[in-house]
Amino acid sequence: MLPEPGISDIDGTPALMPGEVHVWTIRLGAAPAPDAAMLDAGELERAAKFVFDRDRLAFVRRRTALRRILGVYLKVAPVDVSIRTGMHDKPELGPPFERSGLHFNVSNSADLALCAVTLDGPVGVDVEQIRPMADLDGVAELVLSPNERAVFAAAGETERLTLFHAAWTRKEAYLKARGEGLLRSPTLIECGALLGEAGEPIRDEDDAVAASDWQLTAWEAAPGYGAALVTKTRCGRIGHFALSA
């Protein structure tokens, strides 16, 4: 479990050290409208394509919050942060910051977003609001490994919903860390914690050394929200901060 985040003065963020990950919980919609002037032309174009104002505003909030966070670590103004889309649509730093050594990943669900930042290689993060699903059993077939499906089938209705979201956040964070998105089936990945095993072992049918190469941490980001973080190397410390956007 990560510690409860406190609302942070972003300018007072402690330095990010090797062996650390800083995880930011971003509460969307809790502040006045953000300053879209921080965004670049591509982001403004994407924002303009949203049909509904609420979706456009949520996108602007997420991107301005991301720029504020990254700007602190890069020591530049938010408007000067260069963000580009990498392989499989994973966001990454663009010139001149692509060689800064800073890695980040973002996720959002409903009115909550997460941003993970580290100096220690690829990172993936996912947050999901736990809510009823119309075809939970059918979707679970597309996400859970055979062993996980056995545990799922034996669980009660409420437990099945929790188990599915626990699996989804972990696997999404893992695939994002690898830069693969959903190019591979989540059923090829198995999370030992869902089977009652100690710790957070990861088994991947396509990667025999996944358990030693990747570290997984899962927690409750807020009441009703599950979250997971996956890092390439063993992380010695996870700092947890919060920001209103």
CSV table of C-alpha atoms in Angstrom, one decimal:
chain,number,residue,atom,x,y,z
A,1,MET,CA,0.0,0.0,0.0
A,2,LEU,CA,1.1,3.5,-0.8
A,3,PRO,CA,0.7,6.2,1.9
A,4,GLU,CA,-2.2,8.5,1.8
A,5,PRO,CA,-1.3,11.5,-0.5
A,6,GLY,CA,-1.3,15.0,0.9
A,7,ILE,CA,-2.2,18.0,-1.2
A,8,SER,CA,1.2,19.2,-2.4
A,9,ASP,CA,2.7,22.5,-3.1
A,10,ILE,CA,4.1,21.4,-6.4
A,11,ASP,CA,6.9,23.9,-6.3
A,12,GLY,CA,8.0,22.3,-3.1
A,13,THR,CA,8.2,18.8,-4.6
A,14,PRO,CA,11.3,17.0,-3.3
A,15,ALA,CA,14.0,16.0,-5.8
A,16,LEU,CA,13.5,12.8,-7.6
A,17,MET,CA,16.4,10.4,-6.9
A,18,PRO,CA,17.6,7.2,-8.7
A,19,GLY,CA,15.7,4.2,-7.3
A,20,GLU,CA,12.5,6.3,-6.6
A,21,VAL,CA,9.2,6.7,-8.3
A,22,HIS,CA,6.9,9.7,-7.6
A,23,VAL,CA,3.2,9.0,-8.1
A,24,TRP,CA,0.9,11.9,-8.4
A,25,THR,CA,-2.9,11.5,-7.8
A,26,ILE,CA,-4.6,14.2,-9.8
A,27,ARG,CA,-8.1,15.2,-8.8
A,28,LEU,CA,-9.9,16.5,-11.8
A,29,GLY,CA,-12.6,19.1,-11.7
A,30,ALA,CA,-11.8,20.3,-8.2
A,31,ALA,CA,-10.5,23.7,-9.2
A,32,PRO,CA,-11.3,26.6,-11.6
A,33,ALA,CA,-10.9,26.0,-15.4
A,34,PRO,CA,-7.3,25.3,-16.3
A,35,ASP,CA,-5.1,27.6,-18.4
A,36,ALA,CA,-5.3,26.1,-21.9
A,37,ALA,CA,-2.4,28.5,-22.9
A,38,MET,CA,-0.1,25.9,-21.4
A,39,LEU,CA,-0.9,23.4,-24.2
A,40,ASP,CA,0.8,23.1,-27.6
A,41,ALA,CA,-0.9,23.2,-31.0
A,42,GLY,CA,-1.4,19.4,-31.1
A,43,GLU,CA,-3.0,19.3,-27.7
A,44,LEU,CA,-5.3,22.2,-28.6
A,45,GLU,CA,-6.3,20.4,-31.8
A,46,ARG,CA,-7.1,17.2,-29.8
A,47,ALA,CA,-9.1,19.2,-27.3
A,48,ALA,CA,-11.2,20.9,-30.0
A,49,LYS,CA,-12.3,17.4,-31.3
A,50,PHE,CA,-14.2,16.6,-28.2
A,51,VAL,CA,-18.0,16.8,-28.7
A,52,PHE,CA,-18.9,17.5,-25.1
A,53,ASP,CA,-17.5,20.4,-23.1
A,54,ARG,CA,-17.0,18.3,-20.0
A,55,ASP,CA,-14.8,15.9,-22.0
A,56,ARG,CA,-12.8,18.8,-23.5
A,57,LEU,CA,-12.3,20.4,-20.1
A,58,ALA,CA,-11.2,17.0,-18.5
A,59,PHE,CA,-8.6,16.6,-21.3
A,60,VAL,CA,-7.3,20.1,-20.7
A,61,ARG,CA,-7.1,19.5,-17.0
A,62,ARG,CA,-5.2,16.3,-17.4
A,63,ARG,CA,-2.7,17.8,-19.9
A,64,THR,CA,-2.1,21.0,-17.9
A,65,ALA,CA,-1.6,18.9,-14.7
A,66,LEU,CA,0.9,16.7,-16.5
A,67,ARG,CA,2.8,19.7,-17.8
A,68,ARG,CA,2.9,21.2,-14.4
A,69,ILE,CA,4.3,18.0,-12.9
A,70,LEU,CA,6.9,17.3,-15.6
A,71,GLY,CA,7.9,21.0,-15.6
A,72,VAL,CA,8.9,20.7,-11.9
A,73,TYR,CA,11.3,17.8,-12.7
A,74,LEU,CA,12.7,19.3,-15.9
A,75,LYS,CA,13.0,22.7,-14.3
A,76,VAL,CA,11.1,24.5,-17.1
A,77,ALA,CA,7.8,26.2,-17.3
A,78,PRO,CA,4.8,23.9,-18.1
A,79,VAL,CA,4.3,25.5,-21.5
A,80,ASP,CA,7.9,24.6,-22.4
A,81,VAL,CA,7.5,20.9,-21.7
A,82,SER,CA,7.6,18.9,-25.0
A,83,ILE,CA,5.4,15.8,-25.1
A,84,ARG,CA,5.1,13.5,-28.1
A,85,THR,CA,3.4,10.2,-28.8
A,86,GLY,CA,5.8,7.3,-28.9
A,87,MET,CA,5.3,3.7,-30.1
A,88,HIS,CA,1.8,2.3,-29.6
A,89,ASP,CA,0.6,5.8,-28.6
A,90,LYS,CA,2.5,5.9,-25.3
A,91,PRO,CA,3.2,9.5,-24.4
A,92,GLU,CA,6.9,10.4,-23.9
A,93,LEU,CA,9.1,13.5,-23.6
A,94,GLY,CA,10.1,15.1,-26.9
A,95,PRO,CA,13.1,17.3,-27.9
A,96,PRO,CA,15.1,18.6,-26.1
A,97,PHE,CA,14.1,16.5,-23.1
A,98,GLU,CA,14.1,13.0,-24.7
A,99,ARG,CA,17.6,12.4,-23.3
A,100,SER,CA,16.8,13.8,-19.8
A,101,GLY,CA,16.5,10.3,-18.3
A,102,LEU,CA,13.0,11.1,-17.0
A,103,HIS,CA,10.3,8.5,-17.7
A,104,PHE,CA,6.6,9.0,-17.0
A,105,ASN,CA,3.2,7.4,-17.6
A,106,VAL,CA,-0.3,8.6,-17.0
A,107,SER,CA,-3.8,7.1,-16.6
A,108,ASN,CA,-7.3,8.5,-15.8
A,109,SER,CA,-10.7,7.2,-14.9
A,110,ALA,CA,-13.8,9.3,-14.1
A,111,ASP,CA,-12.6,12.3,-12.0
A,112,LEU,CA,-9.2,10.9,-11.0
A,113,ALA,CA,-5.9,10.7,-12.9
A,114,LEU,CA,-2.4,9.3,-12.0
A,115,CYS,CA,1.0,10.3,-13.2
A,116,ALA,CA,4.1,8.3,-12.3
A,117,VAL,CA,7.6,9.8,-12.8
A,118,THR,CA,11.0,8.0,-12.4
A,119,LEU,CA,14.6,8.1,-13.5
A,120,ASP,CA,14.9,4.3,-13.6
A,121,GLY,CA,13.5,3.3,-17.0
A,122,PRO,CA,10.1,2.4,-18.3
A,123,VAL,CA,7.1,2.8,-16.0
A,124,GLY,CA,3.4,2.0,-16.4
A,125,VAL,CA,0.5,3.2,-14.2
A,126,ASP,CA,-3.2,2.5,-14.3
A,127,VAL,CA,-6.3,3.7,-12.4
A,128,GLU,CA,-9.8,2.4,-12.7
A,129,GLN,CA,-13.0,3.4,-11.0
A,130,ILE,CA,-14.6,0.2,-9.7
A,131,ARG,CA,-18.2,0.2,-11.1
A,132,PRO,CA,-20.7,-2.4,-12.3
A,133,MET,CA,-20.2,-3.8,-15.8
A,134,ALA,CA,-23.0,-5.1,-18.0
A,135,ASP,CA,-21.1,-8.2,-19.2
A,136,LEU,CA,-18.6,-8.8,-16.5
A,137,ASP,CA,-18.3,-12.5,-17.1
A,138,GLY,CA,-17.7,-12.0,-20.9
A,139,VAL,CA,-15.1,-9.3,-20.4
A,140,ALA,CA,-13.3,-11.4,-17.7
A,141,GLU,CA,-12.9,-14.1,-20.3
A,142,LEU,CA,-10.8,-11.6,-22.4
A,143,VAL,CA,-8.7,-10.5,-19.4
A,144,LEU,CA,-8.1,-13.3,-16.9
A,145,SER,CA,-5.7,-16.2,-17.2
A,146,PRO,CA,-7.1,-19.7,-16.8
A,147,ASN,CA,-6.0,-19.8,-13.2
A,148,GLU,CA,-7.5,-16.4,-12.5
A,149,ARG,CA,-10.8,-17.4,-14.2
A,150,ALA,CA,-11.1,-20.3,-11.8
A,151,VAL,CA,-10.7,-18.0,-8.8
A,152,PHE,CA,-13.2,-15.5,-10.4
A,153,ALA,CA,-15.8,-18.3,-11.1
A,154,ALA,CA,-15.6,-19.4,-7.4
A,155,ALA,CA,-16.1,-15.8,-6.0
A,156,GLY,CA,-19.3,-14.1,-5.1
A,157,GLU,CA,-20.8,-11.3,-7.3
A,158,THR,CA,-19.1,-8.4,-5.4
A,159,GLU,CA,-15.8,-10.2,-5.1
A,160,ARG,CA,-15.8,-10.9,-8.9
A,161,LEU,CA,-16.1,-7.2,-9.7
A,162,THR,CA,-13.3,-6.4,-7.3
A,163,LEU,CA,-11.1,-9.2,-8.7
A,164,PHE,CA,-11.7,-8.2,-12.3
A,165,HIS,CA,-10.6,-4.6,-11.6
A,166,ALA,CA,-7.6,-5.7,-9.6
A,167,ALA,CA,-6.5,-7.8,-12.6
A,168,TRP,CA,-7.2,-5.1,-15.2
A,169,THR,CA,-5.3,-2.4,-13.4
A,170,ARG,CA,-2.3,-4.6,-12.9
A,171,LYS,CA,-2.2,-5.9,-16.4
A,172,GLU,CA,-2.8,-2.6,-18.0
A,173,ALA,CA,0.0,-1.0,-16.0
A,174,TYR,CA,2.3,-3.9,-17.0
A,175,LEU,CA,1.5,-3.7,-20.7
A,176,LYS,CA,1.9,0.1,-20.6
A,177,ALA,CA,5.3,-0.2,-18.9
A,178,ARG,CA,6.4,-2.5,-21.6
A,179,GLY,CA,5.1,-0.1,-24.3
A,180,GLU,CA,2.8,-2.7,-25.7
A,181,GLY,CA,-0.6,-1.4,-24.8
A,182,LEU,CA,-3.2,-4.1,-25.6
A,183,LEU,CA,-1.2,-5.5,-28.5
A,184,ARG,CA,-1.0,-8.7,-26.6
A,185,SER,CA,-3.9,-10.5,-24.8
A,186,PRO,CA,-4.0,-9.9,-21.1
A,187,THR,CA,-4.9,-13.6,-20.7
A,188,LEU,CA,-1.2,-14.3,-21.3
A,189,ILE,CA,-0.3,-12.5,-18.1
A,190,GLU,CA,-1.0,-13.8,-14.6
A,191,CYS,CA,-0.8,-11.9,-11.4
A,192,GLY,CA,0.1,-14.0,-8.4
A,193,ALA,CA,-1.6,-11.8,-5.9
A,194,LEU,CA,-5.0,-12.6,-7.4
A,195,LEU,CA,-4.3,-16.3,-6.7
A,196,GLY,CA,-3.5,-15.6,-3.0
A,197,GLU,CA,0.3,-15.6,-3.4
A,198,ALA,CA,2.5,-13.4,-1.3
A,199,GLY,CA,3.8,-10.2,-2.9
A,200,GLU,CA,3.0,-9.2,-6.5
A,201,PRO,CA,4.6,-11.7,-8.8
A,202,ILE,CA,4.0,-11.3,-12.5
A,203,ARG,CA,4.0,-14.3,-14.9
A,204,ASP,CA,4.0,-13.7,-18.6
A,205,GLU,CA,3.8,-16.5,-21.1
A,206,ASP,CA,5.9,-14.5,-23.6
A,207,ASP,CA,8.6,-13.5,-21.1
A,208,ALA,CA,10.0,-16.1,-18.7
A,209,VAL,CA,11.9,-13.5,-16.6
A,210,ALA,CA,9.1,-11.0,-16.2
A,211,ALA,CA,8.8,-11.7,-12.5
A,212,SER,CA,12.5,-10.7,-12.0
A,213,ASP,CA,12.5,-7.8,-14.5
A,214,TRP,CA,9.4,-6.0,-13.4
A,215,GLN,CA,8.1,-4.8,-10.0
A,216,LEU,CA,4.3,-4.4,-9.4
A,217,THR,CA,2.6,-2.3,-6.7
A,218,ALA,CA,-1.1,-2.1,-6.3
A,219,TRP,CA,-3.2,0.1,-4.0
A,220,GLU,CA,-6.5,2.0,-3.5
A,221,ALA,CA,-5.9,5.4,-5.1
A,222,ALA,CA,-9.1,6.8,-3.6
A,223,PRO,CA,-12.4,5.2,-2.3
A,224,GLY,CA,-13.8,3.2,-5.2
A,225,TYR,CA,-10.6,3.4,-7.3
A,226,GLY,CA,-8.0,0.7,-7.8
A,227,ALA,CA,-4.5,1.5,-9.1
A,228,ALA,CA,-1.4,-0.3,-10.1
A,229,LEU,CA,2.2,0.7,-10.8
A,230,VAL,CA,4.8,-1.3,-12.7
A,231,THR,CA,8.5,-0.3,-12.9
A,232,LYS,CA,11.3,-1.9,-14.9
A,233,THR,CA,13.8,-2.1,-12.0
A,234,ARG,CA,13.3,-2.7,-8.3
A,235,CYS,CA,12.1,0.5,-6.8
A,236,GLY,CA,13.4,1.3,-3.4
A,237,ARG,CA,11.0,4.1,-2.6
A,238,ILE,CA,7.6,5.3,-3.9
A,239,GLY,CA,6.7,8.9,-3.1
A,240,HIS,CA,3.0,9.7,-3.2
A,241,PHE,CA,1.7,13.2,-3.9
A,242,ALA,CA,-1.6,14.8,-4.8
A,243,LEU,CA,-2.6,17.7,-7.0
A,244,SER,CA,-5.9,19.3,-7.9
A,245,ALA,CA,-6.3,20.1,-11.6
